[in-house]
CSV table of C-alpha atoms in Angstrom, one decimal:
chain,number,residue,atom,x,y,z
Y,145,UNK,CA,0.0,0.0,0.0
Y,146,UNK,CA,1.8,3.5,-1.3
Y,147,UNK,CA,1.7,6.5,0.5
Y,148,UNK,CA,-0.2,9.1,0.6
Y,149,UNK,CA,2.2,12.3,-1.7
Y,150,UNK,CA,0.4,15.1,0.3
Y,151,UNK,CA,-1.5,16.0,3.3
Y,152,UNK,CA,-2.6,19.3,4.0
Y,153,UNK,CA,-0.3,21.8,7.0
Y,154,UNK,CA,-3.3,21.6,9.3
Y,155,UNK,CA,-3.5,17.7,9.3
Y,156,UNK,CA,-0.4,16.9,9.0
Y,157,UNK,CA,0.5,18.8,12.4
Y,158,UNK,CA,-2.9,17.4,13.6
Y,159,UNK,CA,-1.4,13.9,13.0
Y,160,UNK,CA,2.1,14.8,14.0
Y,161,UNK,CA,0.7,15.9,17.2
Y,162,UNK,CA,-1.2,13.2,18.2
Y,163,UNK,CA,2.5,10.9,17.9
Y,164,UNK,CA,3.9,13.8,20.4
Y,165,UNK,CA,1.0,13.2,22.6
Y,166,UNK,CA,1.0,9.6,22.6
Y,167,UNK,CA,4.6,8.8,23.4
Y,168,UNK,CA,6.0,12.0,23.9
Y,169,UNK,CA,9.3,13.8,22.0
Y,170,UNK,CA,11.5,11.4,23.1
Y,171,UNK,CA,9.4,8.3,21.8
Y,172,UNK,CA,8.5,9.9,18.8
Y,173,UNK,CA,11.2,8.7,16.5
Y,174,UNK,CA,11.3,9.8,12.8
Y,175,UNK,CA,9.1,6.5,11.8
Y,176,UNK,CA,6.5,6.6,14.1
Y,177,UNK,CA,6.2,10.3,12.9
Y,178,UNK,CA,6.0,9.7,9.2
Y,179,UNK,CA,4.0,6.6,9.8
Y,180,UNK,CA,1.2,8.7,11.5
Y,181,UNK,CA,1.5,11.7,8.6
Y,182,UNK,CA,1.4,8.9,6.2
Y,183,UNK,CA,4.1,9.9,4.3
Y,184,UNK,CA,7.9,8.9,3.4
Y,185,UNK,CA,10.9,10.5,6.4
Y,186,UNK,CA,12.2,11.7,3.4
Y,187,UNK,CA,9.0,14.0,2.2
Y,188,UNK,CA,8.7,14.7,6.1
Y,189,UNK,CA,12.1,16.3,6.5
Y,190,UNK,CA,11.7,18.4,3.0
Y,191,UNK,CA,8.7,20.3,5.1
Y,192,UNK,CA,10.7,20.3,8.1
Y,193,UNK,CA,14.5,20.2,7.8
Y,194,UNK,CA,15.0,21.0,11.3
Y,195,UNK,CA,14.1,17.4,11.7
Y,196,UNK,CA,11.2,16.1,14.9
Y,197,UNK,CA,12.3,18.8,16.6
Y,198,UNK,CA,11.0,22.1,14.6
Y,199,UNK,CA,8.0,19.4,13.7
Y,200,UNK,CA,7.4,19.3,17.6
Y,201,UNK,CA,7.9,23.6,17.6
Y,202,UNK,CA,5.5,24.0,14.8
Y,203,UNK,CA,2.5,21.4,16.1
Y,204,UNK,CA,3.1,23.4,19.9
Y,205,UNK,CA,2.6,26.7,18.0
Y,206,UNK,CA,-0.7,25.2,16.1
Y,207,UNK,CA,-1.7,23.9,18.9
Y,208,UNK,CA,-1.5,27.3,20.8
Y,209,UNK,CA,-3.5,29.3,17.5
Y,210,UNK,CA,-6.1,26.6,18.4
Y,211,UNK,CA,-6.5,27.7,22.0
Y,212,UNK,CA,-5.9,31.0,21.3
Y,213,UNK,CA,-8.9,30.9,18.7
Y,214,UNK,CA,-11.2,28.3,20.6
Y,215,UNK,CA,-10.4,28.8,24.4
Y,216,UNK,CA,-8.6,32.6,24.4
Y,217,UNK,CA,-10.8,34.4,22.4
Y,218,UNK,CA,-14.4,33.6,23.3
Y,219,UNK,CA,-12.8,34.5,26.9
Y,220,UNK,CA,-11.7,37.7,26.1
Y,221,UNK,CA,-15.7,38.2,24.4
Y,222,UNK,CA,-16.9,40.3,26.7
Y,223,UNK,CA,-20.5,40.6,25.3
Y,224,UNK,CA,-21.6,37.1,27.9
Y,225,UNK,CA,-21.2,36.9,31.0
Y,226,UNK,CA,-18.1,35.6,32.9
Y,227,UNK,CA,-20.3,32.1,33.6
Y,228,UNK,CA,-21.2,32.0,29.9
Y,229,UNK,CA,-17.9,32.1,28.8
Y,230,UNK,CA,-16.3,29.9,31.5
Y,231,UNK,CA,-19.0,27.1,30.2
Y,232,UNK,CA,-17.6,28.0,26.9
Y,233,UNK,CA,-13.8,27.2,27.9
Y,234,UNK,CA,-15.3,24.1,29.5
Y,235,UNK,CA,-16.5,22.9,26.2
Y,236,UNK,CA,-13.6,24.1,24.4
Y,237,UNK,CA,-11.2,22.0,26.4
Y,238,UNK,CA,-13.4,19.1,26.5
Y,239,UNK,CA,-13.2,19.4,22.4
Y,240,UNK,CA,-9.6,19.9,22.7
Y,241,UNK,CA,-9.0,17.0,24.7
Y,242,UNK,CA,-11.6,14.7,23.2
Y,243,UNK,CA,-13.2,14.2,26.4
Y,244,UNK,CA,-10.1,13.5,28.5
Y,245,UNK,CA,-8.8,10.5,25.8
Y,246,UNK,CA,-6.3,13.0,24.5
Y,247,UNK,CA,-3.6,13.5,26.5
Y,248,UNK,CA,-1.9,17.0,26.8
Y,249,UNK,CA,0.6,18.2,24.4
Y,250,UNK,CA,2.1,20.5,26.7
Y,251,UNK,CA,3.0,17.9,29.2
Y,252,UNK,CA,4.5,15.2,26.6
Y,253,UNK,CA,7.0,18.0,25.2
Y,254,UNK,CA,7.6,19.0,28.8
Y,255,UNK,CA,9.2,15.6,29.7
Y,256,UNK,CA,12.4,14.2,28.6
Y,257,UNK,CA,15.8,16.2,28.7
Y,258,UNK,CA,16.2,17.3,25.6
Y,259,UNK,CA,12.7,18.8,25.2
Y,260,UNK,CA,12.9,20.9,28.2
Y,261,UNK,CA,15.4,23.6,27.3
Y,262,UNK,CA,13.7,23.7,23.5
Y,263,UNK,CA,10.1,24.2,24.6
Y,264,UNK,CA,10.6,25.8,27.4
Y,265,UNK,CA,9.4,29.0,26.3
Y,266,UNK,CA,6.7,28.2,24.1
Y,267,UNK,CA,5.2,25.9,27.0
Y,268,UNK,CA,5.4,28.8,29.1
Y,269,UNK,CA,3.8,31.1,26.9
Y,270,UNK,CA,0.6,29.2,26.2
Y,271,UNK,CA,0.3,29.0,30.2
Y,272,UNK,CA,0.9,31.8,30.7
Y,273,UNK,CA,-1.4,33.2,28.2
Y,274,UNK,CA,-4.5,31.0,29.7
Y,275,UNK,CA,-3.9,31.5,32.9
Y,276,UNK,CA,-4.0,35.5,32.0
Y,277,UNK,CA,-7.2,35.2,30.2
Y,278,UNK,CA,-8.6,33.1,32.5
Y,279,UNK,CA,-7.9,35.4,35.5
Y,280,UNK,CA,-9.0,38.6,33.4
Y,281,UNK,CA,-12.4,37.0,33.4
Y,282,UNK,CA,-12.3,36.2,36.9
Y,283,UNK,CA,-11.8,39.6,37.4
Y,284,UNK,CA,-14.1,40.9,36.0
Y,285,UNK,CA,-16.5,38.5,37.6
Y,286,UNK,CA,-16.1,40.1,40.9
Y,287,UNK,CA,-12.9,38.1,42.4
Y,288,UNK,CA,-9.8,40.3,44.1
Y,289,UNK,CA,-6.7,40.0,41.8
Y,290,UNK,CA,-5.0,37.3,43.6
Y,291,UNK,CA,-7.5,35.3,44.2
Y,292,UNK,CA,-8.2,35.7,40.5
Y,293,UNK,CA,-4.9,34.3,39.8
Y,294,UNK,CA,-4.4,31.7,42.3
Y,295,UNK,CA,-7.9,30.3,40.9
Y,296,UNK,CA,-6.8,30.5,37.3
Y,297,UNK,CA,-3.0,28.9,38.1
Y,298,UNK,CA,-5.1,26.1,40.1
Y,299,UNK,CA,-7.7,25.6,36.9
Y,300,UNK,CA,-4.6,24.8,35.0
Y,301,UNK,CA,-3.1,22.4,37.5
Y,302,UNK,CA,-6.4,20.9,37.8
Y,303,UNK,CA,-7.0,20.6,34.1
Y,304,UNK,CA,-3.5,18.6,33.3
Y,305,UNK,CA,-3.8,16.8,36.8
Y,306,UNK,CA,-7.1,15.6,35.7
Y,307,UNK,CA,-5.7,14.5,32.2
Y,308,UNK,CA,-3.1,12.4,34.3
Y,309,UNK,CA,-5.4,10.5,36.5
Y,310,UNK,CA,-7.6,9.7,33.6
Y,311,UNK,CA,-5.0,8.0,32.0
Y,312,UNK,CA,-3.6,6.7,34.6
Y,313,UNK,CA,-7.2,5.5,36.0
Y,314,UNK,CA,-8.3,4.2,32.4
Y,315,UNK,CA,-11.2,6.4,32.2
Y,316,UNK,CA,-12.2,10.1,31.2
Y,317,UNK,CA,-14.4,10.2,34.0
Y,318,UNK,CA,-11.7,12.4,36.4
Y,319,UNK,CA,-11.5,14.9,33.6
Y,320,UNK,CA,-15.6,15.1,32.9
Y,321,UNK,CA,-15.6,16.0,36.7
Y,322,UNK,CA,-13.1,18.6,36.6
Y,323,UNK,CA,-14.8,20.6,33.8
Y,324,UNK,CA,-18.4,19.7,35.0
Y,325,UNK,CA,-17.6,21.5,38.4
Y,326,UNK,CA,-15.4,24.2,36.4
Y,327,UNK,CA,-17.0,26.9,36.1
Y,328,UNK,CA,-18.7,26.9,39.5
Y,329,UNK,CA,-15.4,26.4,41.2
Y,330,UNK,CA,-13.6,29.5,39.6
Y,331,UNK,CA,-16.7,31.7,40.8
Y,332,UNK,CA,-17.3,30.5,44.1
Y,333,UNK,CA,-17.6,33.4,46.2
């Protein structure tokens, strides 16, 4: 069975990503990678020839337009209210996640020594970034500016904590709970 000659930028680090998320940049070796874009190491390193690692650089940065576009922005929309828009994020990351089977991308290019240094800043970025957002909104919901913060930080910790004891568990159902109780939790008084 031949391969397929071309897939399209947003599939390819769709697929790309899901090898990174699976076994993480350490695991992911050049075959596994071209096996999953369905195409030949050789076509793989003409689109990146800075090899797996600016394949793993570009998939983190589409995976951050996504969040910015799906999670980011419909918080920033200030025309619903703070609830509205935290249902919203919940929905976004259970899309994002496909329900808690998906493990996070963040966390798999996080691990391993040589991915550390590399993605560092990018990782850092997209946290920081949600954590912002996500804080702006409590904000504006009434919270105090720390308490803001410390909830947003702890919705992140929660969301990737979840992700881990789902997998670990063999179920989603530690990550429905998280975003069912969400919203509520970030707006407690």
């Amino acid at each position: 069975m031949g391969r397929r000659t071309s897939v399209d930028d947003a599939e390819l680090l769709r697929r790309l990503g899901a090898v990174f998320r699976d076994i993480g940049y350490e695991g992911a070796t050049l075959a596994a990678l071209a096996e999953s874009a369905g195409l030949h190491k050789a076509s793989l390193y003409h689109r990146f020839p800075g090899g797996k690692e600016q394949m793993a650089h570009e998939v983190l940065e589409h995976a951050g337009q996504w969040l910015d576009e799906n999670l980011l922005a419909p918080l920033r929309d200030s025309s619903s209210s703070p609830r509205d828009r935290l249902a919203r994020m919940a929905r976004g990351l259970h899309s994002f996640y496909a329900g808690g089977a998906q493990d996070c991308l963040l966390n798999a290019l996080s691990m391993g020594r040589g991915a550390s240094n590399s993605f560092g800043p990018p990782i850092k970025r997209v946290i920081d970034a949600f954590v912002s957002t996500l804080s702006s909104v409590l904000l504006e919901a009434g919270l105090d500016r720390t308490t803001a913060r410390l909830r947003a930080e702890r919705a992140m910790v929660g969301l990737q904590g979840s992700l881990v004891v789902s997998r670990g568990l063999g179920t989603t159902r530690p990550f429905q709970a998280f975003l069912k109780t969400l919203p509520d939790e970030l707006l407690r008084p």
